[in-house]
Coordinates of C-alpha atoms in Angstrom, one line a residue:
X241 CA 24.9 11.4 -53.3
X242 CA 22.7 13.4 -51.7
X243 CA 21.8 12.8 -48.0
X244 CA 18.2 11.3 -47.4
X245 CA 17.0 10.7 -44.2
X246 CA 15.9 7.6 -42.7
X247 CA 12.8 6.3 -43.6
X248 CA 11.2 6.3 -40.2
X249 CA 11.9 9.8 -40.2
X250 CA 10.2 10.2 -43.4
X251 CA 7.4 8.6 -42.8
X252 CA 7.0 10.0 -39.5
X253 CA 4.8 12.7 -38.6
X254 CA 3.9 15.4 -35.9
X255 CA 0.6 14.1 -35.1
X256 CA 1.7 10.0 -35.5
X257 CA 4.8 10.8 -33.1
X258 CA 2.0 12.4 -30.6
X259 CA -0.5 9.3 -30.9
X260 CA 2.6 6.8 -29.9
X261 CA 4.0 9.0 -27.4
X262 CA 0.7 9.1 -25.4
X263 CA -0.3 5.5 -26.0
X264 CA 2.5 4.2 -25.0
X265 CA 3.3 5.8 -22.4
X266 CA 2.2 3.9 -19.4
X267 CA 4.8 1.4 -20.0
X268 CA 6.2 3.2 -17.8
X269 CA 4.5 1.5 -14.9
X270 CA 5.5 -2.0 -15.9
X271 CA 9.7 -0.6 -15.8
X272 CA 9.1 1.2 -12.5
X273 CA 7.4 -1.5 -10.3
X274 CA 9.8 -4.5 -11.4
X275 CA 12.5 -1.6 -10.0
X276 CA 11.7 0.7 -6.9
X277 CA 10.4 -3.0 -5.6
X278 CA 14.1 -4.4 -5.5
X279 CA 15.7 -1.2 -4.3
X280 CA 13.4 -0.5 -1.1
X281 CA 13.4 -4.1 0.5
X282 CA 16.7 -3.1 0.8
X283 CA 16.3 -0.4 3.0
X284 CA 16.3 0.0 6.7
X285 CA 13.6 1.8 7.0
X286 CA 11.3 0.0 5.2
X287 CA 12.0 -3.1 6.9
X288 CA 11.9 -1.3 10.3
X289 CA 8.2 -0.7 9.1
X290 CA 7.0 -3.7 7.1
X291 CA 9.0 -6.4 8.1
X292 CA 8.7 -9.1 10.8
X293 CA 7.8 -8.5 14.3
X294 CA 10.4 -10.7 16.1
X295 CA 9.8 -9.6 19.7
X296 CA 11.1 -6.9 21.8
X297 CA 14.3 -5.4 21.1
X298 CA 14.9 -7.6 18.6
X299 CA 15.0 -6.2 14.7
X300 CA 12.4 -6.4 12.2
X301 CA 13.1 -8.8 9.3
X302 CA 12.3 -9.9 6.0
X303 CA 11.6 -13.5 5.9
X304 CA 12.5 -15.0 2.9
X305 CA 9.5 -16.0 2.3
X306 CA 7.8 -12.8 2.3
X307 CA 10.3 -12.4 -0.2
X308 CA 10.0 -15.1 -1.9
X309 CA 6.0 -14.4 -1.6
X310 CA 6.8 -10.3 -3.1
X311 CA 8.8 -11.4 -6.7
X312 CA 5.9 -14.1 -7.3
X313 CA 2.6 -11.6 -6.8
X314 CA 3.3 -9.4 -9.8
X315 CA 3.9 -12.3 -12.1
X316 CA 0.8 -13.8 -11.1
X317 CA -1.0 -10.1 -11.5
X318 CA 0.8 -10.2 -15.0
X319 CA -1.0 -13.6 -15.8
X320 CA -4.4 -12.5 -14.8
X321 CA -4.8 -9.2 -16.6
X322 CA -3.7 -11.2 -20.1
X323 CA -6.3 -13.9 -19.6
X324 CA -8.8 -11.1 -19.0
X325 CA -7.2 -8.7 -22.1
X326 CA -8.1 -10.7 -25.1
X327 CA -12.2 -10.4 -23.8
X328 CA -12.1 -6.8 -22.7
X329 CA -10.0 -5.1 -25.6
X330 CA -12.5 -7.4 -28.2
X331 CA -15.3 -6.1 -26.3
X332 CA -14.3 -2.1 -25.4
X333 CA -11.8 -1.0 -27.8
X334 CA -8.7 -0.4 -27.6
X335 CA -8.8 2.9 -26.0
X336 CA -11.7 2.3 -23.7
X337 CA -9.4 -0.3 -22.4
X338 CA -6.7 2.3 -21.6
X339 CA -8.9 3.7 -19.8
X340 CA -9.9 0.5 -17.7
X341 CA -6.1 -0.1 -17.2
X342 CA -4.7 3.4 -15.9
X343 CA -8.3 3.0 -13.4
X344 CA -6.8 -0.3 -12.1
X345 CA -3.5 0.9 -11.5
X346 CA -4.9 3.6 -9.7
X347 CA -7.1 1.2 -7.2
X348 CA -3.6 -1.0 -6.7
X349 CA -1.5 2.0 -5.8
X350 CA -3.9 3.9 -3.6
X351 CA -4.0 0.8 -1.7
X352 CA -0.3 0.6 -1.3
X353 CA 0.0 4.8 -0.2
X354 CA -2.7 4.3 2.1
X355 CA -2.5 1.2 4.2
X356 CA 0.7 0.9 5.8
X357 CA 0.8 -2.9 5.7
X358 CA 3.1 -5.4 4.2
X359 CA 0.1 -7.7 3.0
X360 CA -1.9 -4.6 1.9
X361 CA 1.4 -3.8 -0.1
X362 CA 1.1 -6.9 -2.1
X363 CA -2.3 -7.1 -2.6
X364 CA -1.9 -3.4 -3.8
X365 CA 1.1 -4.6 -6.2
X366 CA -1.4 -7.4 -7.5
X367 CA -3.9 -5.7 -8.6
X368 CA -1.5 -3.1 -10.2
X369 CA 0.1 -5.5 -12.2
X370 CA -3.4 -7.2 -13.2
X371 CA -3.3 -3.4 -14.9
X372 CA 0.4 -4.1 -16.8
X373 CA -0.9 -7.5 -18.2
X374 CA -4.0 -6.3 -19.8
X375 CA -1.6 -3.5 -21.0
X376 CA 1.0 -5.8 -22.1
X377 CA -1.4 -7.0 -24.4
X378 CA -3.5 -3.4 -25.5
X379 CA -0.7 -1.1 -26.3
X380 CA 1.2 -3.0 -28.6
X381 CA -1.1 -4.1 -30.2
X382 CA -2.9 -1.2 -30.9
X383 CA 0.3 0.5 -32.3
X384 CA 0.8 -2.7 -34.3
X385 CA -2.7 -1.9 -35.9
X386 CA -2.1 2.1 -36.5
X387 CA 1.3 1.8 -37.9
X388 CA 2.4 1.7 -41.4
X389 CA 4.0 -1.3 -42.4
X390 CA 6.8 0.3 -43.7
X391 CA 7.9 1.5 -40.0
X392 CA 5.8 -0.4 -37.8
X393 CA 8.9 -2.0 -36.0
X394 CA 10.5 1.3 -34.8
X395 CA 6.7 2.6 -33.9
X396 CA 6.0 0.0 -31.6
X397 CA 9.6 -0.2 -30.2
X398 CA 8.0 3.2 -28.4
X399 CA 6.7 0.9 -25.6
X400 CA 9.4 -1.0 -25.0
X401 CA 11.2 2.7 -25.2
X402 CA 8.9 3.7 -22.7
X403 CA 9.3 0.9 -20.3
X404 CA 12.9 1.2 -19.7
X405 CA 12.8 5.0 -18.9
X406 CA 10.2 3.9 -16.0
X407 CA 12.9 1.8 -14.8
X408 CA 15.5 4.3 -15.0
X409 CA 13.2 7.1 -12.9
X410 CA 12.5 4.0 -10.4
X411 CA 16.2 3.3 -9.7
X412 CA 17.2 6.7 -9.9
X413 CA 14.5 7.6 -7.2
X414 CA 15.1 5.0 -5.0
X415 CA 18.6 5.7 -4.5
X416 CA 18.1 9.2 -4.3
X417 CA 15.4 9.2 -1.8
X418 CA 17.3 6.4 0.4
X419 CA 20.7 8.0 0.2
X420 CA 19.1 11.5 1.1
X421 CA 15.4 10.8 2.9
X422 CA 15.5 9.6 6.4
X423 CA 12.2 7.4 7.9
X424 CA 8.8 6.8 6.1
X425 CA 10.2 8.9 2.9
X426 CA 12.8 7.3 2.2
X427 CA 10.6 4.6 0.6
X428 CA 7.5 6.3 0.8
X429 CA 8.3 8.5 -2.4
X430 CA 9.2 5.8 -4.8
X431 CA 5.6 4.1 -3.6
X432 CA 4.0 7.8 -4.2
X433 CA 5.7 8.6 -7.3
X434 CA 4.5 5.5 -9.0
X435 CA 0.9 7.0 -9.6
X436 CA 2.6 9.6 -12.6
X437 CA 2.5 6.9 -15.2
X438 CA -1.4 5.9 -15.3
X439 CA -2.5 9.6 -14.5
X440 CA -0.5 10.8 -17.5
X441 CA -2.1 7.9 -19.5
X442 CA -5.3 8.9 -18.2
X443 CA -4.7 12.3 -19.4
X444 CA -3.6 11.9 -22.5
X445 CA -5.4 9.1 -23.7
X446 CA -8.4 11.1 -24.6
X447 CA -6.3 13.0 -27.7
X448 CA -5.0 9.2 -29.3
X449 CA -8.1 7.8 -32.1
X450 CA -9.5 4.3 -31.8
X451 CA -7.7 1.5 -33.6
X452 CA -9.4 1.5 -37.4
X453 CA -9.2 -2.0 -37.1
X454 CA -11.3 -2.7 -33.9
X455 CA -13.6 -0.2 -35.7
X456 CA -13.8 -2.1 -38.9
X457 CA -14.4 -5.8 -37.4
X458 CA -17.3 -3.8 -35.5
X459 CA -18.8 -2.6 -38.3
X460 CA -18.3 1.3 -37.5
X461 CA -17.2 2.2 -41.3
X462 CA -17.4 6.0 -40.9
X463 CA -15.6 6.0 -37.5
X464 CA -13.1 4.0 -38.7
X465 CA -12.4 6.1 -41.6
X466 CA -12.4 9.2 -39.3
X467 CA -9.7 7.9 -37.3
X468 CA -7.8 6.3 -40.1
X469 CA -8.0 10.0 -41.5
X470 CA -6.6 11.6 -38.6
X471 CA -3.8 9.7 -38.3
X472 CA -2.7 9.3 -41.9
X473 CA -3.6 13.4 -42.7
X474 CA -0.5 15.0 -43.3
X475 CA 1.2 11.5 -44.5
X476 CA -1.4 10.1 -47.3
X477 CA -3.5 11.8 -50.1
X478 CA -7.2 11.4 -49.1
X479 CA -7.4 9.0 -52.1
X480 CA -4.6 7.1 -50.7
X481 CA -6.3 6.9 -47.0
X482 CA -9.8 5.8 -48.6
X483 CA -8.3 3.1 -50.6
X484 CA -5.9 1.7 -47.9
X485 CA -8.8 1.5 -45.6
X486 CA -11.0 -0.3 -48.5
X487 CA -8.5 -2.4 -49.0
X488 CA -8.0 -3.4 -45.3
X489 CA -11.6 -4.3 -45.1
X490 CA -11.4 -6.1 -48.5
X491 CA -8.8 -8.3 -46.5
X492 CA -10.7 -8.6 -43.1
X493 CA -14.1 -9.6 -44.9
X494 CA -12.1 -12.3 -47.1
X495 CA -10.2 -13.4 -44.4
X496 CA -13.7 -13.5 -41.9
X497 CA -14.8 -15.8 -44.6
X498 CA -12.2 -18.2 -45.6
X499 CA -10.5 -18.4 -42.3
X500 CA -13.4 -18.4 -39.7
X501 CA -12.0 -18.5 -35.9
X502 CA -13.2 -17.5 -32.9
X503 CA -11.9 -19.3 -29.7
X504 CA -8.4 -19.8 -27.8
X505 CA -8.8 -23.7 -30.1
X506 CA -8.7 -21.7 -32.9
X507 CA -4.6 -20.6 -32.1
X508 CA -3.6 -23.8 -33.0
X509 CA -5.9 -24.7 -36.0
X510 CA -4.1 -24.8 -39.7
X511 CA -2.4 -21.5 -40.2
X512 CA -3.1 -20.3 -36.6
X513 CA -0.4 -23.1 -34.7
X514 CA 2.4 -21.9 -36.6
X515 CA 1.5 -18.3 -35.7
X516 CA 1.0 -19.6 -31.7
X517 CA 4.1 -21.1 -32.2
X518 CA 6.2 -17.9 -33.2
X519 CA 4.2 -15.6 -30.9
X520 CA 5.2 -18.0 -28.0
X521 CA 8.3 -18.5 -29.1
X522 CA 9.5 -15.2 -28.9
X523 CA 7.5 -14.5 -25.8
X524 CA 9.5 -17.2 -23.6
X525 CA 12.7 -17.0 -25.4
X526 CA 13.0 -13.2 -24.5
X527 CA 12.3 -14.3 -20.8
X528 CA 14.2 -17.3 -20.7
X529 CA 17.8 -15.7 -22.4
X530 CA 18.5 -13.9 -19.6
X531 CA 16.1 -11.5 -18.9
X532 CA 14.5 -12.5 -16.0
X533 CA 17.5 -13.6 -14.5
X534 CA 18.8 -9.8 -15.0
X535 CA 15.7 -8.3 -13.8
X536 CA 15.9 -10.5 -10.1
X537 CA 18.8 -11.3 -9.6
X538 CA 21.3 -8.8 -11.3
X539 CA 22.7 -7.9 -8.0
X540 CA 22.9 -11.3 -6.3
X541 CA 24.7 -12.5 -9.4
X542 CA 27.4 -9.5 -9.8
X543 CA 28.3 -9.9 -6.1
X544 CA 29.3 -13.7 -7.3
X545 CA 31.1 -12.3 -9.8
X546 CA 33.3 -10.1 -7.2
X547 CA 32.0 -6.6 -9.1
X548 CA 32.2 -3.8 -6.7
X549 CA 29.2 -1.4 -6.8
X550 CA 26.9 -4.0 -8.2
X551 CA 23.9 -1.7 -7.5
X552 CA 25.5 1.1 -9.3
X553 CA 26.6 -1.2 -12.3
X554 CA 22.5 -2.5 -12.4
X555 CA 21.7 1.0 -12.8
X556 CA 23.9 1.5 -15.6
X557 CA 22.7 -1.8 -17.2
X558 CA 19.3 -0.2 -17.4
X559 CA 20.8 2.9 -19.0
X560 CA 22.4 0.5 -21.5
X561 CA 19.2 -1.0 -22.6
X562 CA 17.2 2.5 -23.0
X563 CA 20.4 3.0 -25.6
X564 CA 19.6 -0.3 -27.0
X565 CA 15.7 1.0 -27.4
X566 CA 17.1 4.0 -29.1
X567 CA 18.7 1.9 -31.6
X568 CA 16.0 -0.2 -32.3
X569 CA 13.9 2.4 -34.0
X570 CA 15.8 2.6 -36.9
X571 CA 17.3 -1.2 -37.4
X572 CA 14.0 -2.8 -37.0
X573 CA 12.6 -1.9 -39.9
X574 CA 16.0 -0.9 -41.4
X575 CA 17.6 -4.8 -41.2
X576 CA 14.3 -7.1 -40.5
X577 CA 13.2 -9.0 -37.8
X578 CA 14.9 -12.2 -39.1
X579 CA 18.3 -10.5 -38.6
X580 CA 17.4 -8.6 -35.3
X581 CA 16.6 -11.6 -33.2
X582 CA 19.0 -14.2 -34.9
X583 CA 22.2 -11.4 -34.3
X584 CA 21.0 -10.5 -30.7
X585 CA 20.8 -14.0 -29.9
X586 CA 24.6 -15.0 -31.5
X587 CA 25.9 -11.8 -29.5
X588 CA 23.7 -12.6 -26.2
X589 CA 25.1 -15.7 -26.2
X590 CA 28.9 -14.9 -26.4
X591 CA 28.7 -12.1 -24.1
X592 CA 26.6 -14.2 -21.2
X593 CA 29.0 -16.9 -21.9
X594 CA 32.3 -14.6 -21.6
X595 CA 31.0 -13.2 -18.1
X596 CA 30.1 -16.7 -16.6
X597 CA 33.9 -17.9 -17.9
X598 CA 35.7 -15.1 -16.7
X599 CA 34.4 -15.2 -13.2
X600 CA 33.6 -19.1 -13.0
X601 CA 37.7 -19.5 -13.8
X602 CA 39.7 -16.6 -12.3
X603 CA 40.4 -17.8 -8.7
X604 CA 39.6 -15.4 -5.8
X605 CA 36.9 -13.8 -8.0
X606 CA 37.3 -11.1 -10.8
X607 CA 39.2 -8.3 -10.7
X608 CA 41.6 -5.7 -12.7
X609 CA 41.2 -6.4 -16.5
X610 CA 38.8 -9.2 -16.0
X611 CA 36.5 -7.3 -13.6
X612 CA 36.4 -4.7 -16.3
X613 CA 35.8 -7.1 -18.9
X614 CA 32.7 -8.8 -16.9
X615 CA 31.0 -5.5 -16.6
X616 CA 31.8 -4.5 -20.2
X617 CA 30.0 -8.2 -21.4
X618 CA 27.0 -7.4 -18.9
X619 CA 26.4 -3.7 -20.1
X620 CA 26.8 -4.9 -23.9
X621 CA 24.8 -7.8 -23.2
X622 CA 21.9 -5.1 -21.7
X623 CA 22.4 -3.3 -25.5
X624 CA 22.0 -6.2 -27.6
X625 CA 19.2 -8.1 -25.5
X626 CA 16.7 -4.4 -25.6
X627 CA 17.9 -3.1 -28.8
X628 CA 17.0 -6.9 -30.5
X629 CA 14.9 -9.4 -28.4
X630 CA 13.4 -6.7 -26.1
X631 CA 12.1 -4.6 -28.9
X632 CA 11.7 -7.1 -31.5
X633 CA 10.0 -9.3 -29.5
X634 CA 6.5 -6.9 -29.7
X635 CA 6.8 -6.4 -32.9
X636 CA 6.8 -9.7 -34.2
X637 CA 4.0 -10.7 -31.7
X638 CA 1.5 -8.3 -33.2
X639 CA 2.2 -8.9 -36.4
X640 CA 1.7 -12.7 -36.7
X641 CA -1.7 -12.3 -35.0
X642 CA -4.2 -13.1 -37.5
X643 CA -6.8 -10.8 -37.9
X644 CA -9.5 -12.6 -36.2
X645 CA -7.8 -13.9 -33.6
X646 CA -5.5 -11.1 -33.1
X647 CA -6.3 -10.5 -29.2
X648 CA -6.2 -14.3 -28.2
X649 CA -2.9 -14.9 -29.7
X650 CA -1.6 -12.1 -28.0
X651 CA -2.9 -13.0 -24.7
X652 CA -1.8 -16.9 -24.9
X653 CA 1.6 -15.5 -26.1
X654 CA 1.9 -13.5 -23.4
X655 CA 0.5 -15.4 -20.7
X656 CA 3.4 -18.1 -21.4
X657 CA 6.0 -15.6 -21.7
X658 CA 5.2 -14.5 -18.1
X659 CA 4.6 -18.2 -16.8
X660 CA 8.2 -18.7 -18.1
X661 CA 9.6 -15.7 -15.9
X662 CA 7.6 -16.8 -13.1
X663 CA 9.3 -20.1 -13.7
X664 CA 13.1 -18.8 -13.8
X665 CA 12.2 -16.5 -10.9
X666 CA 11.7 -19.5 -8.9
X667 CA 13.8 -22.0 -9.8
X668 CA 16.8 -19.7 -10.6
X669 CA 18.2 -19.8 -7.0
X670 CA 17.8 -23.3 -6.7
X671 CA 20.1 -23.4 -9.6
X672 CA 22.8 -20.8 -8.7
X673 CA 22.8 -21.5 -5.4
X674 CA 21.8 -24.7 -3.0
X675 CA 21.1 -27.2 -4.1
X676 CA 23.0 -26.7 -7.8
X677 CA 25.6 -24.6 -6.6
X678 CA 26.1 -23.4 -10.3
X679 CA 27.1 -20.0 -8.6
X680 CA 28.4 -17.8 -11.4
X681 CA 28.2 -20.5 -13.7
X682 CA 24.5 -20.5 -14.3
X683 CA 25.6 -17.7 -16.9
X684 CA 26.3 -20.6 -19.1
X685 CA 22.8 -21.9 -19.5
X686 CA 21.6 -18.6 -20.7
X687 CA 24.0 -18.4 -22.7
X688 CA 23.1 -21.9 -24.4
X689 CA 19.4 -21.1 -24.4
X690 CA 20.4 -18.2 -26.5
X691 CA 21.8 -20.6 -29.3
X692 CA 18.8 -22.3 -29.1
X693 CA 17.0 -19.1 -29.8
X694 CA 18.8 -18.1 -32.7
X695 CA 18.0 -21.7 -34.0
X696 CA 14.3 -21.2 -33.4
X697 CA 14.2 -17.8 -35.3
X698 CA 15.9 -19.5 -38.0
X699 CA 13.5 -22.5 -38.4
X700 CA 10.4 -20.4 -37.6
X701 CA 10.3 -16.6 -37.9
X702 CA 9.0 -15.6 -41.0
X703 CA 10.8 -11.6 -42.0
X704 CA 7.7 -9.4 -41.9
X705 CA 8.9 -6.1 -42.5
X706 CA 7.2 -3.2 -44.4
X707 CA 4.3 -6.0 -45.1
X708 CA 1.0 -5.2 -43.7
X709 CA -1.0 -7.2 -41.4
X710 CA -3.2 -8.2 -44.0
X711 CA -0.6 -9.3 -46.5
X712 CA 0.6 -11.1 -43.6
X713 CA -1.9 -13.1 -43.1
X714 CA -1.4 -14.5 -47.1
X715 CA 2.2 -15.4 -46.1
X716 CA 1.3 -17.6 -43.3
X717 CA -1.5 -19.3 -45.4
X718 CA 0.9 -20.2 -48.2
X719 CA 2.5 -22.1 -45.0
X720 CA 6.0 -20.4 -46.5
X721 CA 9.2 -22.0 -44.8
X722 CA 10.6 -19.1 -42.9
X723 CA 14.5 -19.0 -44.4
X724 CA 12.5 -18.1 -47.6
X725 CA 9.9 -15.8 -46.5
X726 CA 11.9 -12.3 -47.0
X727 CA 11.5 -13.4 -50.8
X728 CA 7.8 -13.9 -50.8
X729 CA 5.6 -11.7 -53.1
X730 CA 1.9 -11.1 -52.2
X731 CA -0.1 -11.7 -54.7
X732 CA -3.8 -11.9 -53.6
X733 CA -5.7 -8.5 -54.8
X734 CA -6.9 -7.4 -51.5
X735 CA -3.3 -7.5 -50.0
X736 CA -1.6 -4.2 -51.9
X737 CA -1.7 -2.2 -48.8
X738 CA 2.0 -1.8 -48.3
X739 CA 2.3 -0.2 -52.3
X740 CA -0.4 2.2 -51.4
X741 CA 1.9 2.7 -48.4
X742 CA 5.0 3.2 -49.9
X743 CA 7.3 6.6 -49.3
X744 CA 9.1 5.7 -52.4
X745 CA 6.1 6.6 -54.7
X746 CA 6.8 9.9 -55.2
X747 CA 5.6 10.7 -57.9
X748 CA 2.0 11.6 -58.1
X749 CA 1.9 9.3 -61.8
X750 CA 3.0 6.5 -60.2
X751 CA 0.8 7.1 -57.2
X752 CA -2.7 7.3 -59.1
X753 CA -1.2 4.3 -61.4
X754 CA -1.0 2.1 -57.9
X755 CA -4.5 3.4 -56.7
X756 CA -6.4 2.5 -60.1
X757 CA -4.3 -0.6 -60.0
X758 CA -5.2 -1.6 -56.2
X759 CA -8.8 -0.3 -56.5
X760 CA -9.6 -2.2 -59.3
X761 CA -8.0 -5.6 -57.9
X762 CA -10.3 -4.3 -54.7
X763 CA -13.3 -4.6 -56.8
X764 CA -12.6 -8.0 -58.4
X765 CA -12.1 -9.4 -54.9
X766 CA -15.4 -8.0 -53.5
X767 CA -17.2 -9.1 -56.3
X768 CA -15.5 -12.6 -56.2
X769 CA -16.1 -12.8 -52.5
X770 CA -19.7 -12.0 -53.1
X771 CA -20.7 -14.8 -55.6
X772 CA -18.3 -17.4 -53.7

């Protein structure tokens, strides 16, 4: 048998890999502050500068609160900019909003260069991460609405993609520039350094197109085809690319008509709840499996453990979820989402629960084998929570969005998932230290959270791969049970995007027989949706 190369490969072009590249590449931001941020409180110098005046000859400090005050702000940032992206990425586009968010980031982090304050550092940080939750929202999303079904997973895995290799240049930098920088720079250049990812989105972001999408529900026909054009050119037959986009207006008219919702009550009207439900779902249960525990308190937790170099072993964590990423491009949309999340979860669980055993029941701490064994658990654990939950996790809430409600889903989704991290970040130490005492133990409750996860995919999730947005929205209105949605068959006539879609039609017979087919089911619809 010949060799045939995957189909994301196939489907993939010069230009499409250019558009995701540049769109998504300020999720860089969001991976680089929740890192240089934990590596510089850790250094001297820094405190020397921003911490606590506690009288003379006495040494500067980090209170605890301060502390305590510095892991909250972001989160809080994070909520803000999602209640404010469903309004401004309705009402400017996706790209203008780009735009707005690499401008915010810029205010936050000027403010942090320039005023040598720890107060002015925060309020600097909040406004920066007001900048990653409208982002949260914008960029996946928009890839959602650009990408063909058939690889739409691996497409919009780029921002999660992107995301970790900001952490990786923030760790990397910080210990560099603290193990080889003495005063001001050694934390001074991780602060600097942050301005690289929204002045490279700023750059680029004028050579991406507008959603089609946005266009469409604006009415913008010809602009809409324009961009659907440039991205599809060297992918689709100009027949192919005037059909699909008929037919996704087909579906958006129909669905505008049958279907009509507007506000945030709307998410949990008919159709719409289940959809809230899944996109909240996922939102919190990617949070509350472990990740947010990882992302604070990583180090705290491997020094429990007894693991020697815990900062070098959180650095190679991070490195094991970019590999994770990698893989996500091609089982995504290989496997399903179904099989993505419920696997990640059954593994996720095992693993956390293996590293809370081993150290929770080895006296005197971990050490030979079983100190080898924990950090194996944790870096696998990093693999299997970014290649499956991480990257899934966006996927899945773009694509149960329903059309007209796309932005407000997203946002309440969203805005949950971070109120659940804010929640762990708070309560966590409460739990693994006074007054719970858990210690390593706390493992074990992520690790049960995780079962609970796979249990929710399995009652829930519906599989939506190579099914287009619009044909998803016919799967949730037939209110199919989600076990037995990968057999589901669209039938409505305006919902044949994914055959006009498909790389397996190659031959150009077979191709025109699907576009008479699809154009003339097109035409009954409109003229049905017309007289009704």
């Amino acid at each position: 048998m010949a060799f045939r190369k995957p189909q994301f490969l196939r489907e993939m072009t010069i230009r499409m890999l250019r558009i995701y590249l540049f769109a998504s590449i300020g999720a860089m931001n969001f991976g680089y502050d929740n890192n240089w941020w934990s590596g510089v409180i850790g250094a001297q110098s820094f405190i020397d500068h921003y911490g606590r005046d506690n009288g003379p000859n006495t040494p500067r400090t980090l209170p605890s609160s301060w502390l305590s005050a510095a892991s909250g702000t972001p989160i809080a940032g994070w909520i803000v900019g999602c209640l404010t992206a469903g309004y401004v990425t309705s009402r400017f586009g996706r790209k203008k909003t780009m735009v707005i968010i690499c401008l915010i980031a810029l205010v936050g982090m000027v403010i942090q260069c320039a005023v040598r304050n720890y107060w002015a550092l925060m309020v600097g940080r909040l406004i920066n991460a007001v900048s990653m939750g409208i982002e949260a929202n914008t960029v996946p999303m928009y890839m959602a609405e650009l990408a063909p079904a058939s690889i739409r997973g691996g497409l919009v895995n780029f921002y999660q993609t992107w995301l970790y290799v900001g952490a990786i240049l923030a760790s990397a930098l910080v210990y560099a520039s603290t193990k080889h920088f003495q005063g001001q720079w050694a934390y001074m250049l991780p602060i600097v350094v942050q301005l690289l990812p929204p002045v490279m989105l700023l750059c680029s972001v004028w050579f991406i197109p507008e959603s089609p999408r946005w266009l469409l529900q604006k009415g913008r026909r010809d602009a809409a085809h324009k961009a659907f054009f440039y991205i599809h050119e060297h992918s689709a037959t100009k027949d192919q690319i005037a059909l699909e986009l008929d037919t996704i207006e087909q579906a958006m008219i129909l669905e505008s008509e049958n279907h009509r919702a507007t506000s945030y009550t709307d998410c949990f009207k008919g159709s719409n709840a289940r959809r809230s439900l899944v996109a909240i779902g996922v939102q919190t249960l990617q949070q509350a499996q472990g990740n947010s525990f990882f992302t604070s308190y990583l180090v705290i937790f491997l020094k429990q453990v007894g693991v020697q170099e815990p900062q070098l072993i959180a650095c190679a964590k991070i490195c094991c979820c970019l590999a994770g990423c990698f893989a996500a491009f091609y089982l995504t949309d290989k496997i399903g989402r179904r099989p993505m999340l419920m696997g990640g979860s059954f593994f996720m669980a095992g693993l956390m629960m293996t590293v809370s055993g081993l150290a929770s029941w080895t006296p005197g701490g971990v050490s030979g084998a079983s100190a080898q064994g924990c950090i194996a658990a944790i870096l696998l654990h990093g693999v299997f929570s970014a290649a499956t939950w991480g990257s899934t996790m966006w996927t899945v809430t773009t694509e149960v969005a329903t059309t007209q409600l796309r932005e407000r889903t997203i946002a309440l989704a969203t805005v949950i998932g971070f109120v659940a991290s804010l929640l762990i970040t708070y309560i966590n130490p409460f739990i693994q230290n006074e007054p719970g005492n858990l210690g390593t133990r706390v493992g074990m409750i992520y690790g049960s959270i995780s079962l609970l996860s796979l249990a929710f995919v399995f009652l829930f999730v519906p599989e939506m791969k190579h099914k287009s947005l619009e044909e998803l929205d016919q799967l949730f209105h037939a209110n199919i049970p989600a076990w037995r949605s990968h057999h589901f068959v669209i039938t409505a006539s305006t919902t044949k995007i994914s055959d006009i879609e498909a790389p397996e039609l190659d031959d150009p017979t077979k191709v025109d027989e699907v576009i008479y087919k699809n154009a003339q089911d097109a035409k009954l619809a409109k003229t049905t949706a017309s007289e009704s």
